[in-house]
mmCIF file of C-alpha atoms and ligand atoms in Angstrom:
data_model
loop_
_atom_site.group_PDB
_atom_site.id
_atom_site.type_symbol
_atom_site.label_atom_id
_atom_site.label_comp_id
_atom_site.label_asym_id
_atom_site.label_seq_id
_atom_site.Cartn_x
_atom_site.Cartn_y
_atom_site.Cartn_z
ATOM 1 C CA UNK C 1 -187.103 44.541 -155.908
ATOM 2 C CA UNK C 2 -183.981 45.492 -155.759
ATOM 3 C CA UNK C 3 -182.880 48.898 -155.064
ATOM 4 C CA UNK C 4 -180.198 51.044 -154.107
ATOM 5 C CA UNK C 5 -179.598 51.334 -150.783
ATOM 6 C CA UNK C 6 -177.832 53.354 -147.995
ATOM 7 C CA UNK C 7 -177.650 52.012 -144.737
ATOM 8 C CA UNK C 8 -176.603 55.414 -142.895
ATOM 9 C CA UNK C 9 -180.220 56.734 -144.117
ATOM 10 C CA UNK C 10 -182.018 53.525 -143.958
ATOM 11 C CA UNK C 11 -184.586 52.970 -141.131
ATOM 12 C CA UNK C 12 -184.335 51.157 -137.929
ATOM 13 C CA UNK C 13 -186.901 48.406 -139.058
ATOM 14 C CA UNK C 14 -184.796 48.391 -142.205
ATOM 15 C CA UNK C 15 -181.714 48.116 -140.262
ATOM 16 C CA UNK C 16 -183.200 45.032 -138.386
ATOM 17 C CA UNK C 17 -184.468 42.988 -141.076
ATOM 18 C CA UNK C 18 -181.191 43.049 -142.196
ATOM 19 C CA UNK C 19 -179.729 41.722 -138.999
ATOM 20 C CA UNK C 20 -182.334 39.601 -139.514
ATOM 21 C CA UNK C 21 -181.304 38.127 -142.930
ATOM 22 C CA UNK C 22 -177.675 38.163 -142.026
ATOM 23 C CA UNK C 23 -178.144 35.844 -139.142
ATOM 24 C CA UNK C 24 -180.641 33.605 -140.774
ATOM 25 C CA UNK C 25 -177.227 33.173 -143.312
ATOM 26 C CA UNK C 26 -174.986 32.683 -140.374
ATOM 27 C CA UNK C 27 -176.859 29.796 -138.642
ATOM 28 C CA UNK C 28 -177.692 28.213 -142.254
ATOM 29 C CA UNK C 29 -173.361 28.632 -143.379
ATOM 30 C CA UNK C 30 -171.683 29.306 -140.622
ATOM 31 C CA UNK C 31 -173.799 27.264 -137.451
ATOM 32 C CA UNK C 32 -170.423 27.862 -135.031
ATOM 33 C CA UNK C 33 -170.419 31.686 -135.115
ATOM 34 C CA UNK C 34 -172.339 34.214 -132.713
ATOM 35 C CA UNK C 35 -175.281 35.990 -133.918
ATOM 36 C CA UNK C 36 -174.712 39.554 -134.654
ATOM 37 C CA UNK C 37 -175.734 42.004 -132.552
ATOM 38 C CA UNK C 38 -177.627 45.618 -133.831
ATOM 39 C CA UNK C 39 -175.034 47.961 -131.674
ATOM 40 C CA UNK C 40 -173.316 49.797 -133.999
ATOM 41 C CA UNK C 41 -174.230 47.679 -137.177
ATOM 42 C CA UNK C 42 -174.991 50.744 -139.232
ATOM 43 C CA UNK C 43 -172.062 52.221 -138.586
ATOM 44 C CA UNK C 44 -170.190 49.383 -139.420
ATOM 45 C CA UNK C 45 -172.287 49.120 -142.603
ATOM 46 C CA UNK C 46 -171.527 52.889 -143.769
ATOM 47 C CA UNK C 47 -168.338 54.096 -142.510
ATOM 48 C CA UNK C 48 -165.163 53.721 -144.760
ATOM 49 C CA UNK C 49 -161.332 54.081 -144.823
ATOM 50 C CA UNK C 50 -160.541 58.240 -146.386
ATOM 51 C CA UNK C 51 -160.621 57.914 -150.310
ATOM 52 C CA UNK C 52 -162.808 54.230 -150.010
ATOM 53 C CA UNK C 53 -166.242 54.240 -151.334
ATOM 54 C CA UNK C 54 -168.893 51.443 -150.059
ATOM 55 C CA UNK C 55 -172.035 50.672 -152.456
ATOM 56 C CA UNK C 56 -174.719 48.887 -150.973
ATOM 57 C CA UNK C 57 -178.573 47.311 -152.998
ATOM 58 C CA UNK C 58 -180.722 45.498 -150.769
ATOM 59 C CA UNK C 59 -183.792 42.871 -152.135
ATOM 60 C CA UNK C 60 -186.449 43.281 -150.329
ATOM 61 C CA UNK C 61 -190.526 42.066 -150.255
ATOM 62 C CA UNK C 62 -192.967 44.140 -151.398
ATOM 63 C CA UNK C 63 -194.926 46.324 -148.386
ATOM 64 C CA UNK C 64 -198.139 44.961 -146.861
ATOM 65 C CA UNK C 65 -201.417 46.094 -147.728
ATOM 66 C CA UNK C 66 -201.379 48.438 -144.986
ATOM 67 C CA UNK C 67 -198.087 49.772 -146.070
ATOM 68 C CA UNK C 68 -195.527 47.777 -143.744
ATOM 69 C CA UNK C 69 -191.944 47.878 -145.250
ATOM 70 C CA UNK C 70 -191.334 44.005 -146.741
ATOM 71 C CA UNK C 71 -188.612 42.197 -145.202
ATOM 72 C CA UNK C 72 -184.833 42.699 -146.702
ATOM 73 C CA UNK C 73 -183.843 38.880 -148.137
ATOM 74 C CA UNK C 74 -180.523 40.027 -149.494
ATOM 75 C CA UNK C 75 -178.347 42.057 -149.909
ATOM 76 C CA UNK C 76 -174.557 42.973 -151.787
ATOM 77 C CA UNK C 77 -172.331 45.564 -151.229
ATOM 78 C CA UNK C 78 -169.032 46.609 -153.236
ATOM 79 C CA UNK C 79 -166.045 48.378 -151.599
ATOM 80 C CA UNK C 80 -164.364 50.423 -153.783
ATOM 81 C CA UNK C 81 -160.592 50.525 -153.081
ATOM 82 C CA UNK C 82 -157.432 51.007 -155.131
ATOM 83 C CA UNK C 83 -158.765 49.382 -158.739
ATOM 84 C CA UNK C 84 -160.311 46.842 -157.228
ATOM 85 C CA UNK C 85 -163.920 46.315 -155.683
ATOM 86 C CA UNK C 86 -164.919 44.095 -153.284
ATOM 87 C CA UNK C 87 -167.702 42.639 -153.082
ATOM 88 C CA UNK C 88 -170.046 41.039 -150.360
ATOM 89 C CA UNK C 89 -173.286 39.175 -151.036
ATOM 90 C CA UNK C 90 -175.791 38.001 -148.815
ATOM 91 C CA UNK C 91 -179.321 36.100 -149.477
ATOM 92 C CA UNK C 92 -181.736 34.597 -147.080
ATOM 93 C CA UNK C 93 -181.407 30.847 -146.881
ATOM 94 C CA UNK C 94 -185.291 30.755 -147.716
ATOM 95 C CA UNK C 95 -185.187 32.308 -151.141
ATOM 96 C CA UNK C 96 -182.028 30.932 -152.275
ATOM 97 C CA UNK C 97 -181.412 29.176 -156.051
ATOM 98 C CA UNK C 98 -183.956 31.651 -157.692
ATOM 99 C CA UNK C 99 -181.372 33.389 -159.197
ATOM 100 C CA UNK C 100 -181.574 36.437 -156.528
ATOM 101 C CA UNK C 101 -177.561 36.328 -155.891
ATOM 102 C CA UNK C 102 -176.516 36.681 -159.495
ATOM 103 C CA UNK C 103 -178.798 39.838 -159.283
ATOM 104 C CA UNK C 104 -177.264 41.140 -156.743
ATOM 105 C CA UNK C 105 -173.892 40.298 -158.474
ATOM 106 C CA UNK C 106 -175.157 42.174 -161.509
ATOM 107 C CA UNK C 107 -176.068 45.316 -160.186
ATOM 108 C CA UNK C 108 -172.968 45.655 -158.333
ATOM 109 C CA UNK C 109 -170.804 44.522 -160.900
ATOM 110 C CA UNK C 110 -172.130 47.244 -163.551
ATOM 111 C CA UNK C 111 -171.681 49.749 -161.478
ATOM 112 C CA UNK C 112 -168.081 48.565 -160.603
ATOM 113 C CA UNK C 113 -167.562 48.176 -164.281
ATOM 114 C CA UNK C 114 -169.028 52.068 -165.307
ATOM 115 C CA UNK C 115 -166.815 53.096 -162.205
ATOM 116 C CA UNK C 116 -163.786 52.290 -164.523
ATOM 117 C CA UNK C 117 -162.436 50.018 -162.318
ATOM 118 C CA UNK C 118 -160.752 46.338 -163.581
ATOM 119 C CA UNK C 119 -161.262 43.603 -161.300
ATOM 120 C CA UNK C 120 -164.099 42.188 -158.525
ATOM 121 C CA UNK C 121 -162.638 40.191 -155.301
ATOM 122 C CA UNK C 122 -164.317 38.445 -152.789
ATOM 123 C CA UNK C 123 -163.621 36.161 -149.505
ATOM 124 C CA UNK C 124 -165.755 33.119 -149.822
ATOM 125 C CA UNK C 125 -166.099 30.980 -146.993
ATOM 126 C CA UNK C 126 -165.380 27.155 -147.443
ATOM 127 C CA UNK C 127 -167.552 24.397 -147.350
ATOM 128 C CA UNK C 128 -170.581 26.924 -147.743
ATOM 129 C CA UNK C 129 -172.691 27.658 -151.185
ATOM 130 C CA UNK C 130 -170.591 30.630 -152.031
ATOM 131 C CA UNK C 131 -168.217 28.438 -153.520
ATOM 132 C CA UNK C 132 -169.951 27.141 -155.874
ATOM 133 C CA UNK C 133 -172.101 30.179 -156.369
ATOM 134 C CA UNK C 134 -168.972 32.411 -157.312
ATOM 135 C CA UNK C 135 -167.502 29.507 -159.499
ATOM 136 C CA UNK C 136 -170.858 29.214 -161.149
ATOM 137 C CA UNK C 137 -170.069 33.081 -162.559
ATOM 138 C CA UNK C 138 -166.524 32.405 -163.443
ATOM 139 C CA UNK C 139 -164.567 33.903 -160.368
ATOM 140 C CA UNK C 140 -161.006 32.015 -160.309
ATOM 141 C CA UNK C 141 -159.320 31.162 -156.276
ATOM 142 C CA UNK C 142 -156.578 33.539 -156.196
ATOM 143 C CA UNK C 143 -155.235 32.733 -152.092
ATOM 144 C CA UNK C 144 -156.804 30.336 -149.716
ATOM 145 C CA UNK C 145 -156.320 31.115 -145.699
ATOM 146 C CA UNK C 146 -157.128 28.460 -142.913
ATOM 147 C CA UNK C 147 -159.516 30.143 -140.204
ATOM 148 C CA UNK C 148 -158.625 28.882 -136.777
ATOM 149 C CA UNK C 149 -160.970 29.668 -133.447
ATOM 150 C CA UNK C 150 -159.765 29.913 -129.358
ATOM 151 C CA UNK C 151 -162.385 28.625 -127.101
ATOM 152 C CA UNK C 152 -161.594 30.537 -123.858
ATOM 153 C CA UNK C 153 -162.935 28.382 -121.773
ATOM 154 C CA UNK C 154 -160.524 25.301 -122.530
ATOM 155 C CA UNK C 155 -157.033 27.712 -122.035
ATOM 156 C CA UNK C 156 -154.323 27.036 -119.300
ATOM 157 C CA UNK C 157 -154.211 30.283 -118.043
ATOM 158 C CA UNK C 158 -151.114 29.442 -115.778
ATOM 159 C CA UNK C 159 -149.677 28.338 -118.710
ATOM 160 C CA UNK C 160 -149.960 31.473 -120.667
ATOM 161 C CA UNK C 161 -148.564 33.499 -117.973
ATOM 162 C CA UNK C 162 -145.598 31.496 -118.686
ATOM 163 C CA UNK C 163 -145.524 31.776 -121.848
ATOM 164 C CA UNK C 164 -146.178 35.348 -121.438
ATOM 165 C CA UNK C 165 -142.673 36.241 -119.996
ATOM 166 C CA UNK C 166 -140.859 33.545 -122.128
ATOM 167 C CA UNK C 167 -139.430 35.854 -124.122
ATOM 168 C CA UNK C 168 -135.191 37.162 -124.890
ATOM 169 C CA UNK C 169 -133.587 39.890 -122.717
ATOM 170 C CA UNK C 170 -134.153 43.117 -124.051
ATOM 171 C CA UNK C 171 -137.392 43.460 -124.830
ATOM 172 C CA UNK C 172 -140.185 44.629 -123.146
ATOM 173 C CA UNK C 173 -144.043 43.830 -123.773
ATOM 174 C CA UNK C 174 -146.979 46.650 -123.587
ATOM 175 C CA UNK C 175 -150.579 46.322 -124.078
ATOM 176 C CA UNK C 176 -152.155 49.603 -126.020
ATOM 177 C CA UNK C 177 -155.952 49.164 -125.554
ATOM 178 C CA UNK C 178 -157.211 51.688 -128.485
ATOM 179 C CA UNK C 179 -154.304 50.992 -130.458
ATOM 180 C CA UNK C 180 -150.683 52.109 -130.396
ATOM 181 C CA UNK C 181 -149.823 55.544 -128.426
ATOM 182 C CA UNK C 182 -148.850 58.498 -130.976
ATOM 183 C CA UNK C 183 -145.153 58.502 -130.171
ATOM 184 C CA UNK C 184 -144.969 54.469 -131.210
ATOM 185 C CA UNK C 185 -147.010 54.602 -134.739
ATOM 186 C CA UNK C 186 -144.005 55.398 -137.035
ATOM 187 C CA UNK C 187 -141.748 52.429 -135.477
ATOM 188 C CA UNK C 188 -144.885 50.654 -135.699
ATOM 189 C CA UNK C 189 -145.782 51.364 -139.174
ATOM 190 C CA UNK C 190 -142.088 50.593 -140.054
ATOM 191 C CA UNK C 191 -142.620 47.067 -138.190
ATOM 192 C CA UNK C 192 -146.017 46.249 -140.288
ATOM 193 C CA UNK C 193 -144.319 47.424 -143.627
ATOM 194 C CA UNK C 194 -141.687 44.764 -143.529
ATOM 195 C CA UNK C 195 -144.115 42.170 -144.173
ATOM 196 C CA UNK C 196 -146.448 43.645 -146.654
ATOM 197 C CA UNK C 197 -145.786 41.298 -149.540
ATOM 198 C CA UNK C 198 -145.115 38.254 -147.551
ATOM 199 C CA UNK C 199 -148.210 37.213 -146.082
ATOM 200 C CA UNK C 200 -151.216 39.654 -146.589
ATOM 201 C CA UNK C 201 -153.915 38.383 -149.078
ATOM 202 C CA UNK C 202 -155.153 41.331 -151.643
ATOM 203 C CA UNK C 203 -158.401 41.984 -149.972
ATOM 204 C CA UNK C 204 -157.671 42.737 -146.368
ATOM 205 C CA UNK C 205 -154.562 45.166 -146.771
ATOM 206 C CA UNK C 206 -152.640 46.157 -143.665
ATOM 207 C CA UNK C 207 -151.535 49.922 -143.093
ATOM 208 C CA UNK C 208 -147.840 50.272 -143.423
ATOM 209 C CA UNK C 209 -148.014 54.536 -143.547
ATOM 210 C CA UNK C 210 -148.338 56.187 -140.356
ATOM 211 C CA UNK C 211 -151.203 58.489 -141.814
ATOM 212 C CA UNK C 212 -152.957 55.273 -143.257
ATOM 213 C CA UNK C 213 -152.625 53.858 -139.984
ATOM 214 C CA UNK C 214 -154.048 56.553 -138.014
ATOM 215 C CA UNK C 215 -157.168 56.550 -141.027
ATOM 216 C CA UNK C 216 -157.579 52.849 -140.291
ATOM 217 C CA UNK C 217 -157.577 53.096 -136.724
ATOM 218 C CA UNK C 218 -160.032 55.729 -136.890
ATOM 219 C CA UNK C 219 -161.935 53.631 -139.073
ATOM 220 C CA UNK C 220 -162.169 50.839 -136.919
ATOM 221 C CA UNK C 221 -163.589 53.149 -134.265
ATOM 222 C CA UNK C 222 -166.251 54.798 -135.832
ATOM 223 C CA UNK C 223 -167.566 51.342 -137.286
ATOM 224 C CA UNK C 224 -167.759 50.041 -133.344
ATOM 225 C CA UNK C 225 -164.768 47.526 -133.452
ATOM 226 C CA UNK C 226 -162.756 48.356 -130.703
ATOM 227 C CA UNK C 227 -158.589 47.380 -131.867
ATOM 228 C CA UNK C 228 -156.296 46.107 -128.795
ATOM 229 C CA UNK C 229 -152.333 45.856 -129.653
ATOM 230 C CA UNK C 230 -149.596 43.983 -127.254
ATOM 231 C CA UNK C 231 -146.141 44.977 -128.810
ATOM 232 C CA UNK C 232 -142.970 44.074 -127.851
ATOM 233 C CA UNK C 233 -139.929 46.941 -127.985
ATOM 234 C CA UNK C 234 -136.647 46.603 -128.838
ATOM 235 C CA UNK C 235 -134.908 48.365 -125.827
ATOM 236 C CA UNK C 236 -131.490 49.150 -127.322
ATOM 237 C CA UNK C 237 -133.481 50.455 -130.377
ATOM 238 C CA UNK C 238 -137.204 51.537 -129.668
ATOM 239 C CA UNK C 239 -138.052 49.605 -132.562
ATOM 240 C CA UNK C 240 -141.466 47.673 -132.943
ATOM 241 C CA UNK C 241 -139.847 44.178 -133.029
ATOM 242 C CA UNK C 242 -143.065 42.135 -132.798
ATOM 243 C CA UNK C 243 -146.747 43.283 -132.686
ATOM 244 C CA UNK C 244 -150.391 41.402 -132.388
ATOM 245 C CA UNK C 245 -153.671 43.453 -133.227
ATOM 246 C CA UNK C 246 -157.395 42.199 -132.010
ATOM 247 C CA UNK C 247 -160.801 43.732 -132.563
ATOM 248 C CA UNK C 248 -163.389 43.630 -130.488
ATOM 249 C CA UNK C 249 -166.172 44.173 -132.853
ATOM 250 C CA UNK C 250 -169.994 45.260 -130.760
ATOM 251 C CA UNK C 251 -171.550 43.253 -133.849
ATOM 252 C CA UNK C 252 -170.162 40.027 -132.199
ATOM 253 C CA UNK C 253 -168.537 40.896 -128.889
ATOM 254 C CA UNK C 254 -168.013 37.455 -127.769
ATOM 255 C CA UNK C 255 -165.860 36.394 -130.497
ATOM 256 C CA UNK C 256 -163.291 38.678 -131.666
ATOM 257 C CA UNK C 257 -161.145 38.854 -134.347
ATOM 258 C CA UNK C 258 -157.491 38.735 -134.875
ATOM 259 C CA UNK C 259 -155.880 40.761 -137.328
ATOM 260 C CA UNK C 260 -151.969 40.904 -138.136
ATOM 261 C CA UNK C 261 -149.132 39.503 -135.931
ATOM 262 C CA UNK C 262 -145.724 40.456 -136.799
ATOM 263 C CA UNK C 263 -142.644 39.626 -135.736
ATOM 264 C CA UNK C 264 -139.364 41.878 -137.590
ATOM 265 C CA UNK C 265 -137.078 39.559 -139.360
ATOM 266 C CA UNK C 266 -134.018 40.495 -137.174
ATOM 267 C CA UNK C 267 -135.814 40.077 -134.084
ATOM 268 C CA UNK C 268 -137.408 36.194 -134.796
ATOM 269 C CA UNK C 269 -136.458 33.291 -133.257
ATOM 270 C CA UNK C 270 -136.716 34.884 -129.403
ATOM 271 C CA UNK C 271 -139.847 33.651 -128.114
ATOM 272 C CA UNK C 272 -142.079 37.475 -129.308
ATOM 273 C CA UNK C 273 -144.794 36.018 -131.614
ATOM 274 C CA UNK C 274 -145.795 33.029 -128.473
ATOM 275 C CA UNK C 275 -144.933 35.735 -125.967
ATOM 276 C CA UNK C 276 -147.247 38.547 -127.300
ATOM 277 C CA UNK C 277 -150.258 36.271 -128.342
ATOM 278 C CA UNK C 278 -150.367 35.117 -124.930
ATOM 279 C CA UNK C 279 -150.009 38.639 -123.245
ATOM 280 C CA UNK C 280 -152.868 39.619 -125.278
ATOM 281 C CA UNK C 281 -154.440 36.848 -124.208
ATOM 282 C CA UNK C 282 -154.101 37.211 -120.723
ATOM 283 C CA UNK C 283 -155.201 41.375 -120.926
ATOM 284 C CA UNK C 284 -158.345 40.336 -123.136
ATOM 285 C CA UNK C 285 -159.226 37.918 -120.002
ATOM 286 C CA UNK C 286 -160.087 40.837 -117.725
ATOM 287 C CA UNK C 287 -160.610 44.116 -120.571
ATOM 288 C CA UNK C 288 -163.357 41.952 -122.422
ATOM 289 C CA UNK C 289 -164.996 39.859 -119.964
ATOM 290 C CA UNK C 290 -167.945 38.345 -122.192
ATOM 291 C CA UNK C 291 -165.534 37.468 -124.644
ATOM 292 C CA UNK C 292 -165.469 33.330 -124.996
ATOM 293 C CA UNK C 293 -163.386 32.656 -128.764
ATOM 294 C CA UNK C 294 -160.908 34.578 -130.805
ATOM 295 C CA UNK C 295 -160.758 33.956 -134.402
ATOM 296 C CA UNK C 296 -157.794 34.054 -136.844
ATOM 297 C CA UNK C 297 -156.734 33.726 -140.276
ATOM 298 C CA UNK C 298 -153.423 32.485 -141.252
ATOM 299 C CA UNK C 299 -151.647 31.417 -144.791
ATOM 300 C CA UNK C 300 -151.556 27.597 -145.063
ATOM 301 C CA UNK C 301 -147.704 28.444 -145.636
ATOM 302 C CA UNK C 302 -146.791 30.110 -142.317
ATOM 303 C CA UNK C 303 -146.321 27.083 -140.418
ATOM 304 C CA UNK C 304 -144.222 28.931 -137.712
ATOM 305 C CA UNK C 305 -147.131 30.891 -137.243
ATOM 306 C CA UNK C 306 -149.581 28.113 -136.839
ATOM 307 C CA UNK C 307 -147.889 25.929 -134.765
ATOM 308 C CA UNK C 308 -147.534 28.789 -132.232
ATOM 309 C CA UNK C 309 -151.521 28.971 -132.903
ATOM 310 C CA UNK C 310 -151.704 25.170 -131.794
ATOM 311 C CA UNK C 311 -149.815 25.551 -128.838
ATOM 312 C CA UNK C 312 -152.346 28.372 -127.952
ATOM 313 C CA UNK C 313 -155.339 25.853 -128.321
ATOM 314 C CA UNK C 314 -156.559 27.242 -131.579
ATOM 315 C CA UNK C 315 -158.454 24.519 -133.497
ATOM 316 C CA UNK C 316 -158.724 24.893 -137.088
ATOM 317 C CA UNK C 317 -162.095 25.432 -138.442
ATOM 318 C CA UNK C 318 -162.314 25.891 -142.208
ATOM 319 C CA UNK C 319 -160.881 27.040 -145.592
ATOM 320 C CA UNK C 320 -161.525 30.736 -146.172
ATOM 321 C CA UNK C 321 -160.938 31.828 -149.694
ATOM 322 C CA UNK C 322 -160.339 34.818 -151.707
ATOM 323 C CA UNK C 323 -162.051 35.208 -155.227
ATOM 324 C CA UNK C 324 -161.480 37.221 -158.121
ATOM 325 C CA UNK C 325 -162.786 37.794 -161.394
ATOM 326 C CA UNK C 326 -162.349 40.646 -164.494
ATOM 327 C CA UNK C 327 -164.975 43.235 -164.119
ATOM 328 C CA UNK C 328 -165.931 43.174 -167.932
ATOM 329 C CA UNK C 329 -165.962 39.539 -168.099
ATOM 330 C CA UNK C 330 -168.058 39.630 -165.129
ATOM 331 C CA UNK C 331 -170.583 42.077 -166.914
ATOM 332 C CA UNK C 332 -170.524 39.982 -170.307
ATOM 333 C CA UNK C 333 -171.157 36.681 -168.436
ATOM 334 C CA UNK C 334 -174.256 37.914 -166.605
ATOM 335 C CA UNK C 335 -175.882 39.882 -169.276
ATOM 336 C CA UNK C 336 -175.440 36.793 -171.262
ATOM 337 C CA UNK C 337 -177.036 34.042 -169.288
ATOM 338 C CA UNK C 338 -179.939 36.473 -168.546
HETATM 339 C C1 LIG D 401 -174.159 32.086 -152.219
HETATM 340 C C2 LIG D 401 -175.440 32.760 -152.301
HETATM 341 C C3 LIG D 401 -175.252 34.588 -152.515
HETATM 342 C C4 LIG D 401 -175.947 32.517 -153.688
HETATM 343 O O1 LIG D 401 -177.463 33.172 -153.603
HETATM 344 P P1 LIG D 401 -178.795 32.330 -154.563
HETATM 345 O O2 LIG D 401 -179.748 33.416 -154.702
HETATM 346 O O3 LIG D 401 -179.174 31.593 -153.846
HETATM 347 O O4 LIG D 401 -177.714 32.595 -155.574
HETATM 348 P P2 LIG D 401 -178.386 31.874 -156.986
HETATM 349 O O5 LIG D 401 -179.902 31.425 -156.889
HETATM 350 O O6 LIG D 401 -178.138 33.030 -158.190
HETATM 351 O O7 LIG D 401 -177.073 30.849 -158.209
HETATM 352 C C5 LIG D 401 -176.905 31.198 -159.094
HETATM 353 C C6 LIG D 401 -176.282 29.511 -159.502
HETATM 354 O O8 LIG D 401 -174.910 29.811 -158.787
HETATM 355 C C7 LIG D 401 -175.129 27.680 -157.975
HETATM 356 N N1 LIG D 401 -174.788 27.931 -156.997
HETATM 357 C C8 LIG D 401 -175.726 28.657 -155.409
HETATM 358 N N2 LIG D 401 -176.021 27.939 -154.676
HETATM 359 C C9 LIG D 401 -175.419 26.470 -155.203
HETATM 360 C C10 LIG D 401 -175.556 25.849 -154.345
HETATM 361 N N3 LIG D 401 -176.158 25.951 -152.945
HETATM 362 N N4 LIG D 401 -174.595 24.294 -154.879
HETATM 363 C C11 LIG D 401 -174.676 24.475 -155.879
HETATM 364 N N5 LIG D 401 -174.525 25.435 -156.944
HETATM 365 C C12 LIG D 401 -174.995 26.301 -156.476
HETATM 366 C C13 LIG D 401 -175.652 27.150 -158.892
HETATM 367 O O9 LIG D 401 -174.897 27.575 -160.468
HETATM 368 C C14 LIG D 401 -176.648 28.594 -159.310
HETATM 369 O O10 LIG D 401 -177.591 28.293 -160.512
HETATM 370 P P3 LIG D 401 -178.692 27.849 -160.653
HETATM 371 O O11 LIG D 401 -179.647 27.501 -159.418
HETATM 372 O O12 LIG D 401 -179.425 27.781 -162.021
HETATM 373 O O13 LIG D 401 -178.232 26.223 -160.815
HETATM 374 C C15 LIG D 401 -175.849 32.514 -151.106
HETATM 375 O O14 LIG D 401 -176.364 31.166 -150.963
HETATM 376 C C16 LIG D 401 -175.743 33.306 -149.790
HETATM 377 O O15 LIG D 401 -176.133 34.359 -149.186
HETATM 378 N N6 LIG D 401 -174.584 32.695 -149.341
HETATM 379 C C17 LIG D 401 -174.257 33.566 -147.669
HETATM 380 C C18 LIG D 401 -172.700 33.928 -148.612
HETATM 381 C C19 LIG D 401 -172.018 34.770 -147.455
HETATM 382 O O16 LIG D 401 -171.252 35.817 -147.454
HETATM 383 N N7 LIG D 401 -171.874 34.014 -146.235
HETATM 384 C C20 LIG D 401 -171.048 35.131 -145.513
HETATM 385 C C21 LIG D 401 -171.332 34.158 -144.250
HETATM 386 S S1 LIG D 401 -171.533 32.903 -144.100
#
């Protein structure tokens, strides 16, 4: 049975069952990724940025004879933002290829269409069944990034300490657990605005204005995801010349996610990228002692950043693709094949 589902009011047993399915999916499709934990999973699924909505459906087995609710074997949710719905679908490996994934997409697509949104986007992990699945539904590939993973047990910490101080004169590097301090929010947002058209994909929008940045940090905290920031300040002007952001999620606290790293155009060529990333790893080592890995996503054309990541010890992991489709076309196609 497929039904609309609200993580805010779901029972703890449902949250635990969804976690089991998510971990079965990870074990099948991304066996090197750490399993997820239940801590803040409800909040992770429920909390959104102001102005955004996430709508979810689950596929649940029938209850037992004694009324015990059945396991959750599939889930879809769609995040409505701007004029796009961002989709995520999961189907337990034991019930795949029976049409459940397609059914779940149809539920979400119909709602996105009724709500008047134009297109649906989805992140698709390379070398997993999701590629053939979305291509069979007519989604087109828009953008490809490479995910890389750094194993912290292989890091040469002494070398990293050298890298962290090897930047040009006139810059000061600062570490800010939790997010940039309020007095730096405006300069921070200006630095992020500079690269917005160059390096970001569509589905992970960055925050370019101060209020959106505050909202985004607040949303991360509510979802159980702790942000850490290292920035390089240009001492003469007080401008943020470079920044790097890492998030440690309560759901998988041994593997952190690298978010944006930006060096503002005028400040390139002074070793800032290398220095701020190295400083971040040094700080995380003491702030998050359970951490064993950091993962990052880069555009394949971003050779400079890929080079620095390789120097830090990141290994290329796999493609991470954005696919999209016109909603009306998707609904039409799915209805026609039922
Ligand atoms: C992608 C996914 C949702 C598909 O679910 P599903 O229930 O197996 O999909 P369906 O049965 O509805 O398949 C629909 C069509 O997609 C295509 N397809 C799906 N899986 C495929 C596969 N492994 N190989 C080739 N084609 C495939 C087929 O055309 C299929 O139609 P057919 O079975 O009649 O040939 C499921 O594999 C999944 O949950 N993957 C993980 C997704 C994810 O987000 N992971 C993130 C962490 S890894």
